[in-house]
Coordinates of C-alpha atoms in Angstrom, one line a residue:
X1 CA -1.7 -49.4 -40.3
X2 CA -3.7 -49.0 -37.2
X3 CA -0.8 -49.7 -34.8
X4 CA 1.1 -46.4 -35.7
X5 CA -2.0 -44.3 -35.4
X6 CA -2.9 -46.0 -32.1
X7 CA 0.6 -45.3 -30.8
X8 CA 0.3 -41.6 -31.7
X9 CA -3.0 -41.2 -30.0
X10 CA -1.6 -43.1 -27.0
X11 CA 1.1 -40.5 -26.5
X12 CA -1.1 -38.1 -24.4
X13 CA -2.2 -41.0 -22.2
X14 CA 1.4 -42.0 -21.6
X15 CA 2.6 -38.5 -20.9
X16 CA -0.3 -38.0 -18.5
X17 CA 0.6 -41.1 -16.5
X18 CA 2.2 -41.0 -13.0
X19 CA 5.5 -42.5 -14.2
X20 CA 5.9 -39.7 -16.8
X21 CA 5.1 -37.2 -14.1
X22 CA 7.7 -38.8 -11.8
X23 CA 10.3 -38.6 -14.4
X24 CA 9.6 -34.8 -15.0
X25 CA 9.7 -34.1 -11.2
X26 CA 12.9 -36.1 -10.6
X27 CA 14.7 -34.4 -13.5
X28 CA 13.5 -31.0 -12.3
X29 CA 14.8 -31.7 -8.8
X30 CA 18.2 -32.6 -10.1
X31 CA 18.5 -29.5 -12.3
X32 CA 16.9 -26.8 -10.0
X33 CA 18.2 -25.6 -6.6
X34 CA 15.1 -26.7 -4.8
X35 CA 12.3 -29.3 -4.5
X36 CA 9.5 -29.7 -7.2
X37 CA 6.2 -31.5 -6.9
X38 CA 3.3 -31.9 -9.2
X39 CA 0.0 -33.7 -8.4
X40 CA -1.4 -34.4 -11.8
X41 CA -0.4 -34.0 -15.5
X42 CA -2.9 -33.8 -18.4
X43 CA -1.8 -33.9 -22.0
X44 CA -3.7 -33.6 -25.2
X45 CA -2.8 -32.9 -28.7
X46 CA -5.3 -30.0 -28.9
X47 CA -5.4 -28.8 -25.3
X48 CA -1.7 -29.0 -24.6
X49 CA -0.1 -29.8 -21.2
X50 CA -1.8 -28.9 -17.9
X51 CA 0.0 -29.3 -14.6
X52 CA -2.1 -29.4 -11.4
X53 CA -0.9 -28.1 -8.0
X54 CA 2.6 -27.3 -9.0
X55 CA 4.9 -26.5 -6.1
X56 CA 8.5 -25.4 -5.9
X57 CA 10.6 -24.5 -2.9
X58 CA 14.2 -23.4 -3.2
X59 CA 17.0 -24.5 -0.8
X60 CA 17.8 -22.2 2.1
X61 CA 21.2 -21.3 0.6
X62 CA 20.0 -21.1 -3.0
X63 CA 20.8 -18.1 -5.2
X64 CA 17.3 -18.2 -6.8
X65 CA 15.2 -15.2 -6.0
X66 CA 12.0 -17.3 -6.1
X67 CA 11.9 -18.9 -2.7
X68 CA 8.5 -20.5 -3.1
X69 CA 6.0 -21.1 -6.0
X70 CA 2.6 -22.8 -6.0
X71 CA 0.1 -22.8 -8.8
X72 CA -3.2 -24.5 -8.9
X73 CA -2.9 -24.9 -12.6
X74 CA -0.2 -24.3 -15.2
X75 CA -1.3 -24.8 -18.8
X76 CA 0.9 -24.8 -21.9
X77 CA -0.5 -25.2 -25.4
X78 CA 1.0 -25.3 -28.8
X79 CA -0.7 -25.1 -32.2
X80 CA 1.0 -27.9 -34.0
X81 CA -1.1 -27.6 -37.2
X82 CA 0.0 -24.0 -37.6
X83 CA 3.6 -25.1 -38.2
X84 CA 2.6 -26.1 -41.8
X85 CA 1.6 -22.5 -42.3
X86 CA 4.9 -21.2 -40.9
X87 CA 3.3 -20.0 -37.8
X88 CA 4.5 -20.7 -34.2
X89 CA 1.7 -20.1 -31.8
X90 CA 2.0 -20.9 -28.1
X91 CA 0.2 -20.1 -24.9
X92 CA 1.3 -20.4 -21.3
X93 CA -1.4 -19.8 -18.6
X94 CA -0.7 -19.7 -14.9
X95 CA -3.8 -19.6 -12.7
X96 CA -4.1 -19.2 -8.9
X97 CA -0.4 -19.0 -8.2
X98 CA 1.3 -17.9 -5.0
X99 CA 4.9 -16.7 -5.5
X100 CA 7.3 -15.7 -2.7
X101 CA 10.4 -13.7 -3.8
X102 CA 13.4 -13.1 -1.5
X103 CA 14.6 -9.5 -2.3
X104 CA 17.9 -10.1 -0.6
X105 CA 18.8 -12.7 -3.3
X106 CA 18.4 -10.2 -6.1
X107 CA 21.9 -9.1 -7.1
X108 CA 22.8 -6.9 -10.0
X109 CA 25.5 -8.3 -12.2
X110 CA 28.4 -5.9 -12.8
X111 CA 29.9 -5.3 -16.1
X112 CA 33.1 -7.0 -14.9
X113 CA 31.2 -10.3 -14.4
X114 CA 32.9 -12.7 -16.8
X115 CA 29.6 -14.6 -17.2
X116 CA 27.9 -11.6 -18.7
X117 CA 27.8 -11.8 -22.6
X118 CA 29.2 -8.8 -24.3
X119 CA 29.1 -8.1 -28.1
X120 CA 32.3 -7.9 -30.1
X121 CA 31.2 -4.4 -31.2
X122 CA 28.4 -2.1 -30.2
X123 CA 28.1 -1.1 -33.8
X124 CA 28.1 -4.5 -35.5
X125 CA 26.7 -4.6 -39.0
X126 CA 23.0 -5.6 -39.2
X127 CA 22.2 -9.2 -40.0
X128 CA 20.7 -9.6 -43.5
X129 CA 17.4 -11.4 -43.5
X130 CA 17.1 -14.7 -45.5
X131 CA 15.3 -14.8 -48.8
X132 CA 12.9 -17.4 -47.4
X133 CA 9.4 -16.3 -46.3
X134 CA 9.5 -15.2 -42.6
X135 CA 7.8 -17.2 -39.9
X136 CA 5.0 -15.7 -37.8
X137 CA 5.6 -16.2 -34.1
X138 CA 2.9 -15.6 -31.5
X139 CA 3.8 -16.5 -27.9
X140 CA 1.7 -15.3 -25.0
X141 CA 1.9 -15.6 -21.2
X142 CA -1.2 -15.1 -19.1
X143 CA -1.2 -14.7 -15.3
X144 CA -4.6 -15.0 -13.6
X145 CA -5.5 -14.4 -10.0
X146 CA -2.0 -15.0 -8.7
X147 CA -0.6 -13.6 -5.4
X148 CA 3.0 -12.4 -5.3
X149 CA 4.7 -11.8 -2.1
X150 CA 8.2 -10.2 -1.7
X151 CA 10.1 -10.5 1.5
X152 CA 13.6 -9.4 2.6
X153 CA 15.7 -12.2 3.9
X154 CA 13.2 -13.6 6.4
X155 CA 9.6 -14.7 5.4
X156 CA 8.1 -12.6 8.1
X157 CA 9.8 -9.4 6.7
X158 CA 7.2 -8.8 3.9
X159 CA 7.9 -5.7 1.8
X160 CA 5.2 -6.1 -0.9
X161 CA 2.2 -8.3 -1.6
X162 CA -0.7 -8.3 -4.0
X163 CA -2.9 -10.2 -6.4
X164 CA -1.8 -9.9 -10.0
X165 CA -3.4 -10.5 -13.4
X166 CA -1.6 -9.8 -16.7
X167 CA -0.6 -10.9 -20.2
X168 CA 2.7 -10.7 -22.0
X169 CA 3.0 -11.2 -25.8
X170 CA 6.2 -11.7 -27.9
X171 CA 5.9 -10.3 -31.4
X172 CA 8.9 -11.2 -33.6
X173 CA 9.3 -9.5 -37.0
X174 CA 12.4 -10.2 -39.1
X175 CA 15.4 -8.8 -37.1
X176 CA 13.1 -7.3 -34.5
X177 CA 11.6 -8.9 -31.4
X178 CA 8.7 -7.0 -29.9
X179 CA 6.9 -7.3 -26.6
X180 CA 3.5 -6.1 -25.5
X181 CA 2.3 -6.5 -22.0
X182 CA -0.1 -5.3 -19.4
X183 CA -0.3 -6.1 -15.7
X184 CA -2.9 -5.3 -13.1
X185 CA -2.5 -5.6 -9.3
X186 CA -5.2 -5.8 -6.7
X187 CA -5.0 -5.6 -2.9
X188 CA -1.5 -4.2 -3.3
X189 CA 0.3 -3.5 -0.1
X190 CA 3.8 -2.1 0.4
X191 CA 5.6 -2.3 3.8
X192 CA 9.1 -1.1 2.9
X193 CA 11.1 0.7 5.6
X194 CA 11.3 4.0 3.6
X195 CA 7.5 4.3 3.6
X196 CA 6.1 5.5 6.9
X197 CA 3.2 3.7 8.4
X198 CA -0.2 5.3 7.7
X199 CA 0.7 6.4 4.1
X200 CA -2.5 5.8 2.0
X201 CA -1.0 3.9 -1.0
X202 CA -3.5 2.9 -3.6
X203 CA -4.4 -0.8 -3.7
X204 CA -4.9 -1.0 -7.5
X205 CA -2.1 -0.7 -10.0
X206 CA -2.1 -1.0 -13.8
X207 CA 1.0 -1.3 -16.0
X208 CA 1.1 -1.2 -19.8
X209 CA 4.2 -1.3 -21.9
X210 CA 5.5 -1.9 -25.5
X211 CA 9.1 -2.9 -26.1
X212 CA 11.3 -4.1 -29.0
X213 CA 14.8 -5.4 -29.6
X214 CA 16.6 -5.2 -32.9
X215 CA 19.4 -7.8 -33.2
X216 CA 21.2 -6.1 -36.0
X217 CA 21.7 -2.7 -34.4
X218 CA 21.8 -4.0 -30.8
X219 CA 19.1 -1.6 -29.7
X220 CA 16.5 -2.1 -27.0
X221 CA 13.6 0.4 -26.8
X222 CA 10.6 0.9 -24.6
X223 CA 8.8 3.6 -26.5
X224 CA 5.7 3.5 -24.3
X225 CA 5.5 2.8 -20.6
X226 CA 2.4 3.7 -18.7
X227 CA 1.9 3.1 -15.0
X228 CA -1.3 4.1 -13.2
X229 CA -1.4 3.6 -9.4
X230 CA -4.7 5.0 -8.3
X231 CA -4.5 8.8 -8.9
X232 CA -0.7 8.7 -9.5
X233 CA 0.7 8.4 -13.0
X234 CA 4.1 7.5 -14.5
X235 CA 4.9 7.8 -18.2
X236 CA 8.3 6.9 -19.6
X237 CA 10.4 6.1 -22.6
X238 CA 13.7 4.1 -22.7
X239 CA 16.2 3.5 -25.6
X240 CA 19.4 1.5 -25.3
X241 CA 21.4 2.2 -28.5
X242 CA 24.0 -0.3 -27.3
X243 CA 24.6 -2.6 -24.3
X244 CA 26.3 0.4 -22.7
X245 CA 24.4 3.5 -23.8
X246 CA 20.8 4.5 -22.9
X247 CA 18.5 7.4 -23.2
X248 CA 15.3 8.0 -21.2
X249 CA 12.3 10.3 -20.7
X250 CA 10.1 10.3 -17.6
X251 CA 7.0 12.1 -16.5
X252 CA 5.7 11.5 -13.0
X253 CA 2.6 12.9 -11.3
X254 CA 1.9 12.2 -7.7
X255 CA -1.5 13.3 -6.2
X256 CA -1.9 15.8 -3.4
X257 CA -3.2 13.2 -0.9
X258 CA 0.0 11.1 -0.9
X259 CA 2.3 14.2 -0.7
X260 CA 0.3 15.7 2.1
X261 CA 0.2 12.6 4.2
X262 CA 3.9 11.8 3.6
X263 CA 4.9 15.4 4.5
X264 CA 2.8 15.4 7.7
X265 CA 4.7 12.3 8.9
X266 CA 7.9 14.4 9.2
X267 CA 6.5 18.0 9.7
X268 CA 3.4 18.2 12.0
X269 CA 0.6 20.6 11.0
X270 CA 2.0 21.2 7.5
X271 CA -0.5 22.0 4.8
X272 CA -0.1 20.8 1.2
X273 CA -2.1 22.2 -1.7
X274 CA -1.5 20.4 -5.0
X275 CA 0.5 17.4 -6.2
X276 CA 4.0 16.8 -7.4
X277 CA 5.1 16.8 -11.0
X278 CA 8.4 15.6 -12.5
X279 CA 9.6 15.8 -16.1
X280 CA 13.1 14.4 -16.9
X281 CA 15.1 13.4 -19.9
X282 CA 18.6 11.9 -19.7
X283 CA 21.3 9.6 -21.0
X284 CA 24.2 7.7 -19.7
X285 CA 26.2 4.5 -19.5
X286 CA 24.6 1.3 -18.1
X287 CA 27.9 -0.1 -16.9
X288 CA 28.6 3.0 -14.8
X289 CA 25.1 2.9 -13.3
X290 CA 25.7 -0.7 -12.3
X291 CA 28.9 0.4 -10.5
X292 CA 26.9 3.2 -8.9
X293 CA 29.0 5.8 -10.7
X294 CA 27.3 8.9 -12.1
X295 CA 30.1 10.1 -14.2
X296 CA 28.4 9.4 -17.5
X297 CA 24.9 10.4 -16.5
X298 CA 23.5 13.5 -18.2
X299 CA 20.0 14.7 -17.3
X300 CA 17.8 17.7 -17.3
X301 CA 14.7 17.7 -15.1
X302 CA 11.9 20.0 -14.0
X303 CA 10.2 19.4 -10.6
X304 CA 6.9 21.2 -9.7
X305 CA 6.3 21.1 -6.0
X306 CA 2.9 21.8 -4.3
X307 CA 2.1 25.0 -2.3
X308 CA 3.1 24.6 1.4
X309 CA 1.7 26.2 4.4
X310 CA 3.4 25.7 7.8
X311 CA 2.8 27.7 11.0
X312 CA 2.6 31.3 9.9
X313 CA 4.3 31.0 6.5
X314 CA 3.2 30.0 3.0
X315 CA 5.3 29.1 0.0
X316 CA 3.7 29.1 -3.4
X317 CA 4.2 26.3 -5.9
X318 CA 8.0 26.4 -6.5
X319 CA 9.5 24.9 -9.7
X320 CA 13.0 23.4 -9.4
X321 CA 15.4 22.7 -12.2
X322 CA 17.9 19.8 -12.0
X323 CA 21.0 19.3 -14.2
X324 CA 23.4 16.3 -14.0
X325 CA 26.6 16.2 -16.0
X326 CA 30.0 14.7 -15.6
X327 CA 29.4 13.6 -12.0
X328 CA 28.1 17.0 -10.8
X329 CA 24.6 17.9 -9.9
X330 CA 22.8 21.3 -9.7
X331 CA 19.4 22.2 -8.2
X332 CA 17.9 25.6 -8.6
X333 CA 14.6 27.3 -7.8
X334 CA 13.5 28.7 -11.2
X335 CA 13.6 32.5 -10.8
X336 CA 10.1 33.9 -10.3
X337 CA 8.4 30.6 -9.7
X338 CA 8.5 30.5 -5.9
X339 CA 7.3 33.1 -3.4
X340 CA 7.3 33.1 0.4
X341 CA 4.6 35.3 2.0
X342 CA 4.1 36.7 -1.6
X343 CA 7.7 37.7 -2.2
X344 CA 10.4 36.0 -4.3
X345 CA 12.3 33.0 -2.8
X346 CA 15.5 31.9 -4.5
X347 CA 18.0 29.2 -4.0
X348 CA 20.6 26.9 -5.6
X349 CA 22.5 23.7 -4.7
X350 CA 25.5 22.4 -6.6
X351 CA 27.5 19.2 -6.0
X352 CA 30.8 18.4 -7.7
X353 CA 33.8 16.3 -6.7
X354 CA 32.4 15.6 -3.3
X355 CA 31.8 19.2 -2.5
X356 CA 28.5 21.0 -2.1
X357 CA 27.6 24.6 -2.6
X358 CA 24.4 26.1 -1.3
X359 CA 22.9 29.6 -2.0
X360 CA 19.7 30.9 -0.5
X361 CA 18.1 34.3 -1.0
X362 CA 14.8 35.6 0.4
X363 CA 13.5 39.0 -0.3
X364 CA 12.0 41.1 2.5
X365 CA 8.7 39.6 3.7
X366 CA 6.7 39.3 6.9
X367 CA 7.8 36.6 9.4
X368 CA 6.4 35.3 12.6
X369 CA 7.4 33.1 15.6
X370 CA 8.0 29.9 13.6
X371 CA 11.4 31.3 12.4
X372 CA 12.6 32.2 15.9
X373 CA 14.5 28.9 16.6
X374 CA 16.6 29.6 13.5
X375 CA 17.1 33.3 14.1
X376 CA 18.3 32.6 17.7
X377 CA 21.6 31.4 16.2
X378 CA 22.3 34.8 14.6
X379 CA 20.4 37.2 16.9
X380 CA 21.2 36.1 20.5
X381 CA 18.7 38.5 22.0
X382 CA 16.0 36.0 20.8
X383 CA 17.6 33.2 22.8
X384 CA 15.5 31.5 25.4
X385 CA 12.2 31.7 23.4
X386 CA 11.1 28.1 23.2
X387 CA 8.1 26.1 22.1
X388 CA 7.1 22.7 23.5
X389 CA 6.5 21.4 20.0
X390 CA 6.6 22.4 16.3
X391 CA 2.9 23.1 16.4
X392 CA 3.5 25.9 19.0
X393 CA 6.1 27.8 17.0
X394 CA 3.6 30.1 15.5
X395 CA 2.6 31.2 19.0
X396 CA 6.0 32.6 19.8
X397 CA 5.7 36.4 20.2
X398 CA 7.8 37.7 17.3
X399 CA 6.9 39.9 14.3
X400 CA 8.9 41.6 11.6
X401 CA 9.9 41.7 8.0
X402 CA 13.0 39.7 7.1
X403 CA 15.5 39.4 4.3
X404 CA 18.1 36.6 4.0
X405 CA 21.2 36.0 1.9
X406 CA 23.3 32.9 2.6
X407 CA 26.2 31.1 0.9
X408 CA 27.7 27.8 2.2
X409 CA 30.0 25.1 0.9
X410 CA 31.4 21.9 2.4
X411 CA 31.5 18.1 2.0
X412 CA 28.5 16.7 0.2
X413 CA 28.3 13.3 2.0
X414 CA 28.7 11.8 5.5
X415 CA 31.6 9.8 6.6
X416 CA 30.9 6.4 8.2
X417 CA 29.6 7.0 11.7
X418 CA 29.4 10.8 11.2
X419 CA 26.4 12.8 12.5
X420 CA 24.8 15.8 10.8
X421 CA 26.5 18.2 13.2
X422 CA 29.8 16.4 12.5
X423 CA 29.3 17.0 8.8
X424 CA 28.3 20.7 9.3
X425 CA 31.5 21.4 11.3
X426 CA 33.3 21.1 8.0
X427 CA 31.1 23.6 6.2
X428 CA 32.1 27.2 5.7
X429 CA 30.2 30.3 4.5
X430 CA 28.8 33.7 5.1
X431 CA 25.5 35.4 5.2
X432 CA 23.4 38.2 6.4
X433 CA 19.9 38.6 8.0
X434 CA 18.0 41.8 8.3
X435 CA 14.7 42.1 10.2
X436 CA 12.9 45.4 10.2
X437 CA 9.8 47.1 11.8
X438 CA 9.2 44.4 14.3
X439 CA 8.8 43.6 18.0
X440 CA 9.1 40.6 20.3
X441 CA 8.7 39.6 23.9
X442 CA 12.2 38.5 25.0
X443 CA 13.0 35.8 27.5
X444 CA 12.7 36.8 31.2
X445 CA 16.5 36.6 31.3
X446 CA 16.6 39.9 29.4
X447 CA 14.1 41.6 31.7
X448 CA 16.8 43.9 33.1
X449 CA 17.8 44.9 29.6
X450 CA 14.2 46.0 29.0
X451 CA 14.4 48.2 32.1
X452 CA 17.5 49.9 30.7
X453 CA 15.6 50.5 27.4
X454 CA 12.5 51.9 29.3
X455 CA 10.4 49.0 28.1
X456 CA 8.1 46.7 30.1
X457 CA 7.4 43.4 28.3
X458 CA 8.0 43.9 24.6
X459 CA 11.0 45.1 22.7
X460 CA 10.3 47.0 19.5
X461 CA 12.9 47.7 16.9
X462 CA 13.2 49.5 13.6
X463 CA 15.9 47.1 12.3
X464 CA 18.0 44.1 13.3
X465 CA 20.9 43.3 11.1
X466 CA 23.4 40.5 11.4
X467 CA 26.4 39.8 9.2
X468 CA 28.0 36.5 10.1
X469 CA 30.6 34.0 9.1
X470 CA 30.3 30.2 9.5
X471 CA 33.3 28.0 10.1
X472 CA 34.4 25.1 12.3
X473 CA 30.9 24.4 13.6
X474 CA 30.2 28.0 14.7
X475 CA 28.5 31.1 13.6
X476 CA 30.6 34.2 14.2
X477 CA 28.7 37.4 14.4
X478 CA 31.2 40.3 14.4
X479 CA 28.5 42.8 13.4
X480 CA 25.0 42.4 14.9
X481 CA 23.0 45.6 15.3
X482 CA 19.6 46.2 16.9
X483 CA 18.1 49.7 16.6
X484 CA 15.6 50.4 19.4
X485 CA 13.9 53.7 18.7
X486 CA 16.9 56.0 18.8
X487 CA 19.1 53.7 20.8
X488 CA 21.4 51.3 18.8
X489 CA 22.6 48.1 20.4
X490 CA 25.7 46.3 19.1
X491 CA 26.7 42.7 19.8
X492 CA 29.8 40.6 19.0
X493 CA 30.3 36.9 19.6
X494 CA 29.8 33.3 18.5
X495 CA 27.0 30.8 18.5
X496 CA 28.1 27.2 18.1
X497 CA 25.9 24.9 16.0
X498 CA 25.4 22.8 19.2
X499 CA 23.7 25.9 20.7
X500 CA 26.3 27.4 23.0
X501 CA 26.5 31.2 22.9
X502 CA 29.2 33.7 23.9
X503 CA 28.5 37.3 23.2
X504 CA 29.3 40.8 24.4
X505 CA 26.5 43.5 24.4
X506 CA 27.8 47.0 24.2
X507 CA 25.9 49.1 26.8
X508 CA 27.7 52.4 26.1
X509 CA 25.0 53.4 23.7
X510 CA 22.5 53.3 26.6
X511 CA 24.3 56.1 28.3
X512 CA 24.7 58.2 25.2
X513 CA 22.2 61.0 25.1
X514 CA 21.1 60.5 28.7
X515 CA 21.6 63.0 31.5
X516 CA 25.1 62.7 32.8
X517 CA 25.6 59.7 30.5
X518 CA 28.2 61.4 28.4
X519 CA 30.1 62.4 31.5
X520 CA 30.1 58.8 32.8
X521 CA 31.4 57.7 29.4
X522 CA 34.1 60.3 29.6
X523 CA 35.1 59.0 33.0
X524 CA 35.3 55.5 31.6
X525 CA 37.7 56.7 28.9
X526 CA 38.6 53.8 26.5
X527 CA 37.4 51.2 29.0
X528 CA 34.5 49.1 27.5
X529 CA 31.0 49.0 29.1
X530 CA 29.7 45.6 28.0
X531 CA 27.4 42.9 29.3
X532 CA 28.0 39.2 28.6
X533 CA 25.5 36.8 27.1
X534 CA 26.4 33.1 27.7
X535 CA 24.7 29.8 28.1
X536 CA 22.8 28.3 25.2
X537 CA 20.2 29.5 22.7
X538 CA 17.8 27.4 24.8
X539 CA 18.8 28.8 28.3
X540 CA 20.8 32.1 28.0
X541 CA 22.4 34.0 30.8
X542 CA 22.9 37.7 31.0
X543 CA 25.9 38.8 33.2
X544 CA 24.7 42.4 33.9
X545 CA 25.4 42.8 37.7
X546 CA 29.0 41.7 37.3
X547 CA 29.6 44.0 34.4
X548 CA 28.2 47.1 36.2
X549 CA 30.4 46.3 39.2
X550 CA 33.4 46.1 36.9
X551 CA 32.4 49.3 35.1
X552 CA 32.2 51.2 38.5
X553 CA 35.7 49.8 39.2
X554 CA 36.8 51.1 35.8
X555 CA 35.3 54.5 36.6
X556 CA 37.3 54.6 39.9
X557 CA 40.5 53.5 38.2
X558 CA 39.9 56.2 35.6
X559 CA 39.4 58.9 38.1
X560 CA 42.6 57.9 40.0
X561 CA 44.5 58.0 36.7
X562 CA 43.2 61.4 35.8
X563 CA 43.6 62.8 39.3
X564 CA 47.4 62.6 38.9
X565 CA 47.3 64.9 35.8
X566 CA 44.1 66.9 36.2
X567 CA 42.9 66.8 39.8
X568 CA 40.8 69.9 39.5
X569 CA 39.0 68.5 36.4
X570 CA 38.1 65.3 38.2
X571 CA 36.7 67.2 41.2
X572 CA 34.6 69.4 38.9
X573 CA 33.2 66.3 37.0
X574 CA 32.2 64.6 40.3
X575 CA 30.6 67.8 41.6
X576 CA 28.8 68.2 38.3
X577 CA 27.3 64.7 38.4
X578 CA 26.7 64.0 42.1
X579 CA 26.4 67.6 43.2
X580 CA 23.3 68.2 41.1
X581 CA 21.6 65.1 42.5
X582 CA 22.4 66.2 46.1
X583 CA 21.0 69.7 45.6
X584 CA 17.9 68.2 44.0
X585 CA 17.5 65.9 46.9
X586 CA 17.9 68.8 49.4

């Protein structure tokens, strides 16, 4: 009788021996795509199995995402006596682990993968439970003080690292399998390429979630997902009613510090007041998402942006609405939610079938020098005004009240190797800009024009209006008007998106109303009196001397033509213009 009992109690000693350990290690090395080693194994009927200094390293060409694994201790316990009470209780504890994951090996299986199990029907009838008393299952995984490192292809290309503690618990109940888990990360660091250096990401993260899967109805639900990353919060829900269909709700709140620092990486001297909030609910097809197809995705979202101050402009907290349906996407500034300099700012962006439509509207409000680089493309008299950096834009000498209306449409995405300018060359549209009650100091290139307008350094205007068309990479301004006091100036021409300008400035209005000006215009007849503006928006050129020389030649030609029909009238006009000046000189 003692021999069977002695054999039973000897089992833990046998399983803890080196030969048993070697058998486990050898079998693991044959089955896994890598090398496994274990220093010691302890086994007890009550304490379970404890593995000391467990190491695993995958082969170089392995498909396993886990490249390296080392744990000081892995303990697995099982409550054997609870089996008599129809209870399955197990624990797996991992302490002091170091895990290296190769992100480049993570591949998403597509729905066309023949290895992927698929149900015969997404609406299979529920499985009826047995009449026998159900078993209670309690399985728990604990992770203690374990460092996880994620790299991309090469071990020195680290994208994430941190120390993690957490628990995960399976809670089966009849046809439903539940899961509860929580995870905490310390010393968390993210080095991904899309995150600029210097971004203050919190080092602590906490994740809590509840989930359940119902076998009969093929549904998987995550009714409660909570993620706290320092001051940032994520709340979400997920329901997959079949392996193909899902529904989700998401609420995201990002604190002001992160948004402000991230924005300043791209736009110097920008001011951010407030955080970012996102609320979204949507549904779609999982198979299409895996194929990166958005045809089945339907979503409605609301995005609250912080107030922005940049240079001499301030935008209040705008609220955006987003709709996705049947492969199309629409963004819109919620009417009345955004103001620029205290007045309404509106806009919408729509994408469908690879084509994008953009609409911007800005009511009349005060503007300053920071908008000059954009206005130069539609008002060439502003060309040549430059700042050495974005932080100096507000110092450009330009004041006024502006209104904008713009509509554009074109391809929504880049072609391989295509630049932004190459993409915009295929965009078309129209718009109008009106600036009133303003003044500016033009480039020295236009100094002679100031003399003709009886100005010294600054050019004041009651209104600048520009109606333009955009096509083939150029802005065509057939109707640009600048009203200076009582003298209107008209311009016609083209500005290319690359900056080249080619305009004609009508100077005939400068003669109108002046002494002898009407007579000179009469001598010109139908011949134009224009000055050319060429060069670029950065370095413009004003061809004024050549134009005046050509205009004098036109006057001479006009006199000769009129002299053949009305010689006496020509002589009287010349005497009337130059004779008065001669008598005044005498």
